[in-house]
């Protein structure tokens, strides 16, 4: 009887997963293919699909099936699909059932309508035109938070949507550590004053060729992946064999390359999930922090490493012989790892990136707490940019309007980028120990050992375990530890800038 009920639950969850992936496809199309005048009807379509999926999942029928299967699920092997599906579905149902379907639909609708407004506001440096939709999204988030009992801080509710079980006070403690130990690194580097001026031109056609060659070496295949341009890069798809990553290009630097490697990391995580988990709530990443650890790993720990560039710099120089005349791989390696405070988060170097996240983390809490009139958000942004990075913001396009997240209502997402940086370094120490010839492989263009390790230890399991359980299984502790990341940064910057090496 229990097996029959489990099969019924799985059938219902598969239908819901199909709806969720349909919404994902509509979202991808909106950002990549849809003509601008389609925004209004697309918002209604997303709201409809989101409402139906929410109603089906939070129905009494699904709730009753979960309740009837709890004891049976606990009797199964903890790692099994059966036990994991019942366990995760129960947790998801308990949270989702507190949110009215109409509120969920309105959140989807508002996000879809806000996106084209943000695109135009960003293009025209016009924060005032974005303000009404930002206010609407924040009001909806506050209503969403009000659906739950708050044990500590309201921000905990939205943070948990992206990083399960994480608390605001824990993030604050981690960020305080970074302020204490990472900020001095930036000052030490600045005191060296060794950055070489550079003024490059990288025609886009060669960039597209080079980026595809890189991600194909990583594991991108034309029969399961897509790469398309968009305003703000993201990764999406409809399943394990349908991975869609996006990028954007610049003609004066290779930021698009690093963005593409970043999105490849997200895509690979989804691509390497156990096919047996497809069409279940388990067929995605454990959390956004774990997901970001993968994107930041491929972007930085791989893509900014010297062995990687020993392999790929000759090809880059072949594509840009005039631009890179006089360069050797060591000079190029120093340039792509240059520490220099910047306006744009996605273009920030590894040493300053987390400071961009701390700024956004603080502003999100302040906005939810009505600590200042929302009209003052650009001023609050600009003052923190000066405080943390010593940069004056010339306009809102490269300031408060640069990120897509708030147009989509994604409050609570930003901390996961920094958490992902930290987790990537924790994982990397284990990977290097387990695969001693990893870097030698990079020099030969061989990335399968890294993909295989990630599949076995992380990707294959999908969402079967909590973030804490996942870290415990892989690195031996359930806690996110910032020390390995700071150690990694200091070691790298010591070799480039001659600052003190880690003790």
CSV table of C-alpha atoms in Angstrom, one decimal:
chain,number,residue,atom,x,y,z
A,1,UNK,CA,0.0,0.0,0.0
A,2,UNK,CA,2.8,2.4,0.9
A,3,UNK,CA,4.6,1.8,-2.4
A,4,UNK,CA,1.4,2.5,-4.3
A,5,UNK,CA,1.0,5.8,-2.4
A,6,UNK,CA,4.6,6.7,-3.1
A,7,UNK,CA,4.0,6.0,-6.8
A,8,UNK,CA,1.0,8.3,-6.6
A,9,UNK,CA,3.0,11.0,-4.9
A,10,UNK,CA,5.7,10.8,-7.4
A,11,UNK,CA,3.2,11.0,-10.3
A,12,UNK,CA,1.7,14.2,-8.8
A,13,UNK,CA,5.2,15.7,-8.2
A,14,UNK,CA,6.2,14.9,-11.8
A,15,UNK,CA,3.3,16.9,-13.1
A,16,UNK,CA,4.2,19.8,-10.9
A,17,UNK,CA,7.9,19.6,-11.9
A,18,UNK,CA,6.7,19.8,-15.6
A,19,UNK,CA,4.8,23.0,-14.8
A,20,UNK,CA,7.9,24.5,-13.0
A,21,UNK,CA,10.1,23.7,-15.9
A,22,UNK,CA,7.5,25.2,-18.3
A,23,UNK,CA,7.7,28.4,-16.3
A,24,UNK,CA,11.5,28.2,-16.5
A,25,UNK,CA,11.3,27.9,-20.3
A,26,UNK,CA,8.9,30.9,-20.5
A,27,UNK,CA,11.4,32.9,-18.4
A,28,UNK,CA,14.4,31.9,-20.5
A,29,UNK,CA,12.4,32.9,-23.6
A,30,UNK,CA,11.5,36.2,-22.0
A,31,UNK,CA,15.1,37.1,-21.4
A,32,UNK,CA,16.6,35.7,-24.6
A,33,UNK,CA,14.0,35.6,-27.5
A,34,UNK,CA,10.8,37.4,-26.7
A,35,UNK,CA,10.1,40.8,-28.4
A,36,UNK,CA,9.6,43.6,-25.8
A,37,UNK,CA,5.9,44.0,-26.5
A,38,UNK,CA,5.3,40.5,-25.3
A,39,UNK,CA,5.9,41.4,-21.7
A,40,UNK,CA,2.3,41.9,-20.6
A,41,UNK,CA,1.0,38.6,-21.9
A,42,UNK,CA,4.1,36.7,-20.7
A,43,UNK,CA,3.5,38.1,-17.2
A,44,UNK,CA,0.0,36.6,-17.2
A,45,UNK,CA,1.3,33.3,-18.6
A,46,UNK,CA,3.9,33.0,-15.9
A,47,UNK,CA,1.4,34.0,-13.2
A,48,UNK,CA,-1.0,31.3,-14.5
A,49,UNK,CA,1.6,28.5,-14.6
A,50,UNK,CA,3.0,29.5,-11.2
A,51,UNK,CA,-0.5,29.6,-9.6
A,52,UNK,CA,-1.5,26.2,-11.0
A,53,UNK,CA,1.8,24.6,-9.9
A,54,UNK,CA,1.5,26.1,-6.4
A,55,UNK,CA,-2.2,25.0,-6.1
A,56,UNK,CA,-1.3,21.5,-7.2
A,57,UNK,CA,1.6,21.2,-4.8
A,58,UNK,CA,-0.1,22.7,-1.8
A,59,UNK,CA,-3.3,20.7,-2.3
A,60,UNK,CA,-4.7,18.6,0.5
A,61,UNK,CA,-4.2,15.5,-1.7
A,62,UNK,CA,-0.4,16.0,-1.8
A,63,UNK,CA,-0.3,17.0,1.8
A,64,UNK,CA,-2.2,13.8,2.9
A,65,UNK,CA,0.0,11.6,0.7
A,66,UNK,CA,3.1,13.1,2.4
A,67,UNK,CA,1.7,12.6,5.9
A,68,UNK,CA,0.8,9.0,5.1
A,69,UNK,CA,4.3,8.3,3.8
A,70,UNK,CA,6.3,9.9,6.6
A,71,UNK,CA,6.8,6.8,8.7
A,72,UNK,CA,7.3,4.6,5.7
A,73,UNK,CA,9.9,7.0,4.3
A,74,UNK,CA,11.8,7.0,7.6
A,75,UNK,CA,12.1,3.2,7.3
A,76,UNK,CA,13.8,3.4,4.0
A,77,UNK,CA,17.6,3.9,3.5
A,78,UNK,CA,18.3,7.6,4.2
A,79,UNK,CA,20.1,8.0,0.9
A,80,UNK,CA,17.4,6.3,-1.1
A,81,UNK,CA,15.3,8.1,-3.6
A,82,UNK,CA,12.1,7.1,-1.7
A,83,UNK,CA,13.3,8.4,1.7
A,84,UNK,CA,14.8,11.6,0.2
A,85,UNK,CA,11.7,12.4,-1.9
A,86,UNK,CA,9.3,12.1,1.0
A,87,UNK,CA,11.6,14.0,3.3
A,88,UNK,CA,12.3,16.9,0.9
A,89,UNK,CA,8.7,17.1,-0.4
A,90,UNK,CA,7.4,17.3,3.2
A,91,UNK,CA,9.7,20.2,4.0
A,92,UNK,CA,8.8,22.0,0.8
A,93,UNK,CA,5.1,21.4,1.3
A,94,UNK,CA,5.1,22.8,4.8
A,95,UNK,CA,6.7,26.0,3.6
A,96,UNK,CA,4.7,26.4,0.4
A,97,UNK,CA,1.4,25.7,2.0
A,98,UNK,CA,1.7,28.8,4.1
A,99,UNK,CA,1.7,31.0,1.0
A,100,UNK,CA,-1.7,31.8,-0.7
A,101,UNK,CA,-1.8,30.8,-4.4
A,102,UNK,CA,-2.9,34.3,-5.4
A,103,UNK,CA,0.1,35.8,-3.7
A,104,UNK,CA,2.5,33.4,-5.4
A,105,UNK,CA,0.8,34.3,-8.8
A,106,UNK,CA,1.1,38.0,-8.1
A,107,UNK,CA,4.8,37.6,-7.3
A,108,UNK,CA,5.4,35.9,-10.6
A,109,UNK,CA,3.3,38.5,-12.5
A,110,UNK,CA,5.1,41.4,-10.8
A,111,UNK,CA,8.5,40.0,-11.5
A,112,UNK,CA,7.7,39.4,-15.2
A,113,UNK,CA,6.4,42.9,-15.6
A,114,UNK,CA,9.3,44.5,-13.8
A,115,UNK,CA,12.0,43.0,-15.9
A,116,UNK,CA,11.4,45.0,-19.1
A,117,UNK,CA,11.0,48.1,-17.0
A,118,UNK,CA,14.4,47.4,-15.4
A,119,UNK,CA,16.0,46.8,-18.8
A,120,UNK,CA,14.9,50.2,-20.0
A,121,UNK,CA,15.7,52.0,-16.7
A,122,UNK,CA,19.2,50.5,-16.8
A,123,UNK,CA,19.7,51.5,-20.4
A,124,UNK,CA,18.5,55.1,-19.7
A,125,UNK,CA,20.1,55.6,-16.3
A,126,UNK,CA,16.5,56.2,-14.9
A,127,UNK,CA,16.1,54.9,-11.4
A,128,UNK,CA,12.8,56.8,-11.0
A,129,UNK,CA,11.1,54.8,-13.7
A,130,UNK,CA,12.2,51.6,-11.9
A,131,UNK,CA,11.1,52.7,-8.5
A,132,UNK,CA,7.4,51.8,-8.7
A,133,UNK,CA,8.0,48.2,-9.8
A,134,UNK,CA,10.8,47.9,-7.2
A,135,UNK,CA,8.4,49.1,-4.5
A,136,UNK,CA,5.8,46.6,-5.7
A,137,UNK,CA,8.2,43.7,-5.6
A,138,UNK,CA,9.4,44.7,-2.1
A,139,UNK,CA,5.8,45.0,-0.8
A,140,UNK,CA,5.0,41.5,-2.2
A,141,UNK,CA,8.1,40.2,-0.4
A,142,UNK,CA,7.0,41.7,2.8
A,143,UNK,CA,3.6,40.1,2.4
A,144,UNK,CA,5.4,36.8,1.7
A,145,UNK,CA,7.4,37.1,4.9
A,146,UNK,CA,4.2,37.8,6.8
A,147,UNK,CA,3.0,34.3,5.9
A,148,UNK,CA,5.5,32.8,8.3
A,149,UNK,CA,6.3,32.9,12.0
A,150,UNK,CA,9.5,34.8,12.5
A,151,UNK,CA,11.8,33.3,15.1
A,152,UNK,CA,14.6,35.8,14.8
A,153,UNK,CA,14.9,38.2,11.8
A,154,UNK,CA,12.5,38.7,8.9
A,155,UNK,CA,15.3,38.4,6.4
A,156,UNK,CA,15.7,34.7,7.5
A,157,UNK,CA,12.5,33.9,5.6
A,158,UNK,CA,13.7,35.0,2.2
A,159,UNK,CA,17.3,33.8,2.8
A,160,UNK,CA,16.0,30.3,3.5
A,161,UNK,CA,14.3,30.3,0.1
A,162,UNK,CA,17.8,30.3,-1.5
A,163,UNK,CA,20.0,28.8,1.3
A,164,UNK,CA,18.0,26.3,3.4
A,165,UNK,CA,18.5,26.6,7.1
A,166,UNK,CA,20.8,29.6,6.8
A,167,UNK,CA,20.2,32.4,9.3
A,168,UNK,CA,20.9,36.1,8.8
A,169,UNK,CA,23.0,36.2,11.9
A,170,UNK,CA,25.2,33.4,10.6
A,171,UNK,CA,25.7,35.3,7.3
A,172,UNK,CA,26.5,38.5,9.2
A,173,UNK,CA,29.1,36.6,11.3
A,174,UNK,CA,30.7,35.2,8.1
A,175,UNK,CA,30.8,38.6,6.5
A,176,UNK,CA,32.3,40.2,9.6
A,177,UNK,CA,35.1,37.7,9.2
A,178,UNK,CA,35.6,38.6,5.6
A,179,UNK,CA,35.7,42.3,6.5
A,180,UNK,CA,38.4,41.6,9.0
A,181,UNK,CA,40.5,39.3,6.9
A,182,UNK,CA,39.7,40.0,3.3
A,183,UNK,CA,39.6,43.8,3.3
A,184,UNK,CA,43.2,44.1,4.5
A,185,UNK,CA,44.3,42.0,1.5
A,186,UNK,CA,42.9,44.6,-0.8
A,187,UNK,CA,44.8,47.3,1.1
A,188,UNK,CA,48.0,45.3,1.0
A,189,UNK,CA,47.7,44.9,-2.7
A,190,UNK,CA,46.9,48.6,-3.3
A,191,UNK,CA,50.0,49.6,-1.3
A,192,UNK,CA,52.1,47.7,-3.9
A,193,UNK,CA,50.8,49.8,-6.8
A,194,UNK,CA,51.9,47.3,-9.4
A,195,UNK,CA,48.9,47.2,-11.7
A,196,UNK,CA,49.9,47.8,-15.4
A,197,UNK,CA,47.7,50.0,-17.4
A,198,UNK,CA,45.9,48.2,-20.2
A,199,UNK,CA,43.7,49.3,-23.1
A,200,UNK,CA,42.5,46.4,-25.2
A,201,UNK,CA,40.1,45.8,-28.1
A,202,UNK,CA,38.6,42.4,-28.3
A,203,UNK,CA,36.3,42.1,-31.4
A,204,UNK,CA,33.2,40.1,-30.6
A,205,UNK,CA,33.4,37.4,-33.2
A,206,UNK,CA,36.7,36.0,-31.9
A,207,UNK,CA,35.3,36.2,-28.4
A,208,UNK,CA,32.4,33.9,-29.4
A,209,UNK,CA,34.8,31.4,-31.0
A,210,UNK,CA,37.1,31.4,-28.0
A,211,UNK,CA,34.3,31.1,-25.4
A,212,UNK,CA,32.8,28.1,-27.2
A,213,UNK,CA,36.1,26.4,-27.5
A,214,UNK,CA,36.7,26.9,-23.7
A,215,UNK,CA,33.3,25.6,-22.6
A,216,UNK,CA,33.4,22.7,-25.0
A,217,UNK,CA,36.7,21.7,-23.4
A,218,UNK,CA,34.9,21.9,-20.1
A,219,UNK,CA,32.1,19.7,-21.2
A,220,UNK,CA,29.5,21.7,-23.2
A,221,UNK,CA,28.0,19.7,-26.0
A,222,UNK,CA,25.7,21.0,-28.8
A,223,UNK,CA,23.2,18.2,-28.3
A,224,UNK,CA,22.4,19.1,-24.6
A,225,UNK,CA,23.4,22.7,-24.2
A,226,UNK,CA,22.7,26.2,-25.6
A,227,UNK,CA,24.7,29.4,-25.3
A,228,UNK,CA,22.9,32.7,-26.1
A,229,UNK,CA,23.4,36.4,-25.5
A,230,UNK,CA,21.3,38.3,-23.0
A,231,UNK,CA,21.3,41.5,-20.9
A,232,UNK,CA,22.2,39.9,-17.6
A,233,UNK,CA,23.6,36.3,-17.9
A,234,UNK,CA,21.9,33.4,-16.2
A,235,UNK,CA,21.5,29.6,-16.5
A,236,UNK,CA,18.3,27.8,-17.1
A,237,UNK,CA,16.8,24.8,-18.9
A,238,UNK,CA,14.0,22.2,-18.8
A,239,UNK,CA,15.9,19.2,-17.7
A,240,UNK,CA,19.1,17.3,-17.3
A,241,UNK,CA,19.6,17.1,-21.0
A,242,UNK,CA,18.4,20.6,-21.8
A,243,UNK,CA,20.9,23.1,-20.3
A,244,UNK,CA,20.7,26.8,-21.4
A,245,UNK,CA,23.3,29.2,-20.5
A,246,UNK,CA,23.6,32.9,-21.5
A,247,UNK,CA,26.3,35.5,-21.7
A,248,UNK,CA,27.0,39.0,-22.7
A,249,UNK,CA,30.0,40.5,-24.6
A,250,UNK,CA,32.2,43.6,-24.2
A,251,UNK,CA,34.6,44.8,-26.8
A,252,UNK,CA,37.2,46.2,-24.4
A,253,UNK,CA,37.7,43.3,-22.0
A,254,UNK,CA,36.9,39.6,-21.7
A,255,UNK,CA,34.3,39.8,-18.9
A,256,UNK,CA,32.0,37.8,-21.1
A,257,UNK,CA,34.4,34.9,-21.0
A,258,UNK,CA,34.4,34.7,-17.3
A,259,UNK,CA,30.6,35.1,-17.2
A,260,UNK,CA,30.2,32.2,-19.6
A,261,UNK,CA,32.5,30.0,-17.5
A,262,UNK,CA,30.4,31.0,-14.5
A,263,UNK,CA,27.1,30.0,-16.1
A,264,UNK,CA,28.7,26.8,-17.3
A,265,UNK,CA,29.3,25.8,-13.7
A,266,UNK,CA,25.6,26.3,-13.0
A,267,UNK,CA,24.7,24.3,-16.0
A,268,UNK,CA,27.1,21.4,-15.3
A,269,UNK,CA,25.6,21.0,-11.8
A,270,UNK,CA,22.1,20.5,-13.3
A,271,UNK,CA,23.4,18.4,-16.2
A,272,UNK,CA,25.2,15.9,-13.9
A,273,UNK,CA,22.2,15.2,-11.6
A,274,UNK,CA,21.2,11.5,-11.4
A,275,UNK,CA,18.7,11.0,-14.2
A,276,UNK,CA,16.6,8.9,-11.8
A,277,UNK,CA,15.7,12.2,-10.0
A,278,UNK,CA,14.3,13.8,-13.1
A,279,UNK,CA,10.8,15.2,-12.8
A,280,UNK,CA,11.0,15.3,-9.0
A,281,UNK,CA,11.8,18.1,-6.5
A,282,UNK,CA,15.2,16.5,-6.1
A,283,UNK,CA,16.4,17.3,-9.6
A,284,UNK,CA,18.1,20.5,-8.8
A,285,UNK,CA,20.9,21.9,-6.7
A,286,UNK,CA,21.0,21.6,-2.9
A,287,UNK,CA,21.0,25.4,-2.4
A,288,UNK,CA,22.1,28.5,-4.2
A,289,UNK,CA,25.2,28.7,-2.1
A,290,UNK,CA,26.2,25.2,-3.3
A,291,UNK,CA,25.1,26.2,-6.8
A,292,UNK,CA,27.2,29.4,-6.7
A,293,UNK,CA,30.2,27.4,-5.5
A,294,UNK,CA,30.1,25.6,-8.8
A,295,UNK,CA,29.8,28.7,-11.0
A,296,UNK,CA,32.5,30.5,-9.1
A,297,UNK,CA,34.7,27.4,-9.2
A,298,UNK,CA,34.7,27.2,-12.9
A,299,UNK,CA,35.0,30.9,-13.4
A,300,UNK,CA,37.8,31.5,-10.9
A,301,UNK,CA,39.5,28.4,-9.5
A,302,UNK,CA,39.7,27.0,-13.0
A,303,UNK,CA,39.3,29.9,-15.3
A,304,UNK,CA,41.7,32.3,-13.5
A,305,UNK,CA,44.3,29.6,-12.8
A,306,UNK,CA,47.8,29.6,-14.4
A,307,UNK,CA,47.5,26.0,-15.6
A,308,UNK,CA,44.3,26.9,-17.4
A,309,UNK,CA,45.9,29.8,-19.2
A,310,UNK,CA,49.0,27.8,-20.1
A,311,UNK,CA,46.6,25.7,-22.1
A,312,UNK,CA,44.4,28.5,-23.6
A,313,UNK,CA,46.5,31.6,-23.8
A,314,UNK,CA,48.3,30.6,-27.1
A,315,UNK,CA,44.9,30.2,-28.7
A,316,UNK,CA,43.7,33.5,-27.4
A,317,UNK,CA,46.8,35.2,-28.7
A,318,UNK,CA,46.3,33.5,-32.0
A,319,UNK,CA,42.8,35.1,-32.2
A,320,UNK,CA,44.1,38.5,-31.0
A,321,UNK,CA,47.7,38.8,-32.3
A,322,UNK,CA,47.7,42.6,-32.3
A,323,UNK,CA,45.8,43.1,-29.0
A,324,UNK,CA,48.1,40.7,-27.1
A,325,UNK,CA,51.4,41.5,-28.8
A,326,UNK,CA,54.1,41.6,-26.3
A,327,UNK,CA,52.2,39.4,-23.8
A,328,UNK,CA,53.3,36.1,-22.5
A,329,UNK,CA,51.1,33.8,-20.4
A,330,UNK,CA,52.5,35.0,-17.1
A,331,UNK,CA,51.7,38.7,-17.9
A,332,UNK,CA,48.2,37.7,-19.0
A,333,UNK,CA,47.7,35.6,-15.8
A,334,UNK,CA,48.6,38.7,-13.7
A,335,UNK,CA,46.2,40.8,-15.7
A,336,UNK,CA,43.2,38.5,-15.3
A,337,UNK,CA,43.9,38.3,-11.6
A,338,UNK,CA,44.5,42.0,-11.1
A,339,UNK,CA,43.0,43.4,-7.9
A,340,UNK,CA,41.3,46.7,-8.6
A,341,UNK,CA,38.0,47.9,-7.0
A,342,UNK,CA,35.3,48.1,-9.7
A,343,UNK,CA,31.8,49.4,-10.1
A,344,UNK,CA,30.3,46.2,-11.5
A,345,UNK,CA,29.8,43.2,-9.3
A,346,UNK,CA,30.0,40.6,-12.1
A,347,UNK,CA,33.3,42.1,-13.3
A,348,UNK,CA,34.8,42.3,-9.8
A,349,UNK,CA,38.1,40.5,-9.0
A,350,UNK,CA,38.1,37.8,-6.4
A,351,UNK,CA,39.5,40.0,-3.7
A,352,UNK,CA,36.8,42.6,-3.9
A,353,UNK,CA,33.8,40.6,-5.1
A,354,UNK,CA,32.5,39.7,-1.6
A,355,UNK,CA,32.5,43.4,-0.6
A,356,UNK,CA,29.9,44.0,-3.4
A,357,UNK,CA,27.8,41.2,-1.9
A,358,UNK,CA,28.0,42.6,1.7
A,359,UNK,CA,26.7,45.9,0.4
A,360,UNK,CA,23.7,44.3,-1.2
A,361,UNK,CA,23.1,42.1,1.8
A,362,UNK,CA,22.9,45.2,4.1
A,363,UNK,CA,20.7,47.1,1.7
A,364,UNK,CA,18.2,44.3,1.3
A,365,UNK,CA,17.7,44.1,5.1
A,366,UNK,CA,17.4,47.9,5.2
A,367,UNK,CA,14.8,48.0,2.5
A,368,UNK,CA,12.7,45.2,4.1
A,369,UNK,CA,12.9,47.1,7.4
A,370,UNK,CA,11.9,50.5,5.9
A,371,UNK,CA,15.1,52.0,7.3
A,372,UNK,CA,15.1,54.7,4.6
A,373,UNK,CA,12.7,56.0,1.9
A,374,UNK,CA,13.1,53.9,-1.2
A,375,UNK,CA,13.8,57.0,-3.2
A,376,UNK,CA,17.1,57.3,-1.3
A,377,UNK,CA,18.3,53.8,-2.4
A,378,UNK,CA,20.8,55.2,-5.0
A,379,UNK,CA,22.3,57.4,-2.4
A,380,UNK,CA,22.5,54.6,0.1
A,381,UNK,CA,24.1,52.4,-2.6
A,382,UNK,CA,26.7,55.1,-3.6
A,383,UNK,CA,27.7,55.8,0.0
A,384,UNK,CA,28.4,52.2,0.7
A,385,UNK,CA,30.4,51.8,-2.5
A,386,UNK,CA,32.6,54.6,-1.3
A,387,UNK,CA,32.8,53.1,2.2
A,388,UNK,CA,33.7,49.5,1.1
A,389,UNK,CA,35.5,50.0,-2.2
A,390,UNK,CA,36.5,53.6,-2.3
A,391,UNK,CA,34.7,54.2,-5.6
A,392,UNK,CA,32.5,57.1,-6.7
A,393,UNK,CA,29.5,55.9,-8.7
A,394,UNK,CA,29.0,58.1,-11.8
A,395,UNK,CA,25.4,57.0,-12.5
A,396,UNK,CA,22.7,54.5,-11.6
A,397,UNK,CA,23.2,52.3,-14.6
A,398,UNK,CA,26.6,51.1,-13.2
A,399,UNK,CA,25.2,51.5,-9.7
A,400,UNK,CA,21.9,50.5,-8.2
A,401,UNK,CA,20.5,49.4,-11.5
A,402,UNK,CA,23.2,47.0,-12.6
A,403,UNK,CA,21.7,43.8,-11.3
A,404,UNK,CA,18.6,42.0,-12.5
A,405,UNK,CA,17.7,40.4,-9.2
A,406,UNK,CA,15.5,43.0,-7.6
A,407,UNK,CA,13.4,43.3,-10.8
A,408,UNK,CA,12.6,39.6,-10.3
A,409,UNK,CA,11.8,40.0,-6.6
A,410,UNK,CA,14.9,37.9,-5.7
A,411,UNK,CA,15.6,39.4,-2.3
A,412,UNK,CA,17.8,37.1,-0.2
A,413,UNK,CA,19.7,35.7,-3.2
A,414,UNK,CA,22.8,37.9,-3.1
A,415,UNK,CA,24.4,36.4,0.0
A,416,UNK,CA,24.6,33.1,-1.8
A,417,UNK,CA,27.2,34.4,-4.2
A,418,UNK,CA,29.7,35.1,-1.4
A,419,UNK,CA,28.8,31.9,0.4
A,420,UNK,CA,29.4,30.1,-2.9
A,421,UNK,CA,32.9,31.6,-3.1
A,422,UNK,CA,33.7,30.3,0.4
A,423,UNK,CA,32.2,26.8,-0.3
A,424,UNK,CA,34.2,26.6,-3.6
A,425,UNK,CA,37.4,27.0,-1.7
A,426,UNK,CA,36.4,24.4,0.9
A,427,UNK,CA,35.6,21.9,-1.9
A,428,UNK,CA,38.7,22.8,-3.8
A,429,UNK,CA,41.0,21.8,-0.9
A,430,UNK,CA,39.4,18.4,-0.9
A,431,UNK,CA,39.5,18.1,-4.8
A,432,UNK,CA,43.2,19.0,-5.0
A,433,UNK,CA,43.9,16.4,-2.3
A,434,UNK,CA,41.8,13.7,-4.1
A,435,UNK,CA,43.1,14.5,-7.6
A,436,UNK,CA,46.8,15.4,-7.2
A,437,UNK,CA,47.4,15.8,-11.0
A,438,UNK,CA,44.4,18.1,-11.4
A,439,UNK,CA,46.5,21.1,-12.5
A,440,UNK,CA,48.6,19.0,-14.9
A,441,UNK,CA,45.4,18.0,-16.6
A,442,UNK,CA,44.3,21.6,-17.0
A,443,UNK,CA,47.5,22.3,-18.9
A,444,UNK,CA,46.6,19.5,-21.3
A,445,UNK,CA,43.0,20.7,-21.6
A,446,UNK,CA,41.7,17.8,-19.6
A,447,UNK,CA,38.8,18.6,-17.3
A,448,UNK,CA,37.1,15.3,-17.1
A,449,UNK,CA,38.7,14.4,-13.7
A,450,UNK,CA,37.2,17.5,-12.2
A,451,UNK,CA,33.8,16.9,-13.7
A,452,UNK,CA,33.8,13.3,-12.5
A,453,UNK,CA,34.8,14.3,-9.0
A,454,UNK,CA,32.0,16.9,-8.8
A,455,UNK,CA,29.5,14.4,-10.3
A,456,UNK,CA,30.3,11.7,-7.7
A,457,UNK,CA,30.5,13.9,-4.6
A,458,UNK,CA,28.0,16.6,-5.3
A,459,UNK,CA,26.0,16.8,-8.6
A,460,UNK,CA,24.7,13.3,-8.8
A,461,UNK,CA,22.8,13.6,-5.5
A,462,UNK,CA,20.7,16.5,-6.6
A,463,UNK,CA,18.7,17.8,-3.6
A,464,UNK,CA,18.6,14.6,-1.6
A,465,UNK,CA,20.5,16.2,1.3
A,466,UNK,CA,20.5,19.5,3.1
A,467,UNK,CA,23.3,22.0,2.6
A,468,UNK,CA,24.8,21.1,5.9
A,469,UNK,CA,24.6,17.4,5.3
A,470,UNK,CA,26.2,17.9,1.9
A,471,UNK,CA,29.1,19.8,3.2
A,472,UNK,CA,29.5,17.2,6.0
A,473,UNK,CA,29.7,14.4,3.6
A,474,UNK,CA,32.2,16.1,1.2
A,475,UNK,CA,34.5,18.2,3.4
A,476,UNK,CA,33.8,16.8,6.9
A,477,UNK,CA,32.1,19.8,8.4
A,478,UNK,CA,28.5,21.1,8.0
A,479,UNK,CA,29.6,24.7,8.5
A,480,UNK,CA,30.6,27.2,5.8
A,481,UNK,CA,34.2,28.2,6.7
A,482,UNK,CA,35.6,31.4,5.2
A,483,UNK,CA,39.2,30.6,6.2
A,484,UNK,CA,40.0,28.4,3.1
A,485,UNK,CA,38.9,31.2,0.8
A,486,UNK,CA,41.0,33.8,2.5
A,487,UNK,CA,43.9,31.4,2.5
A,488,UNK,CA,43.5,30.7,-1.2
A,489,UNK,CA,43.3,34.5,-2.0
A,490,UNK,CA,46.4,35.3,0.0
A,491,UNK,CA,48.4,32.5,-1.5
A,492,UNK,CA,47.5,33.6,-5.1
A,493,UNK,CA,48.0,37.3,-4.4
A,494,UNK,CA,51.4,36.6,-2.7
A,495,UNK,CA,52.6,35.0,-6.0
A,496,UNK,CA,51.3,37.9,-8.1
A,497,UNK,CA,51.9,41.0,-5.9
A,498,UNK,CA,54.4,39.8,-3.4
A,499,UNK,CA,52.3,40.4,-0.3
A,500,UNK,CA,52.8,38.2,2.7
A,501,UNK,CA,52.0,34.5,2.0
A,502,UNK,CA,49.6,32.6,4.3
A,503,UNK,CA,51.3,31.4,7.5
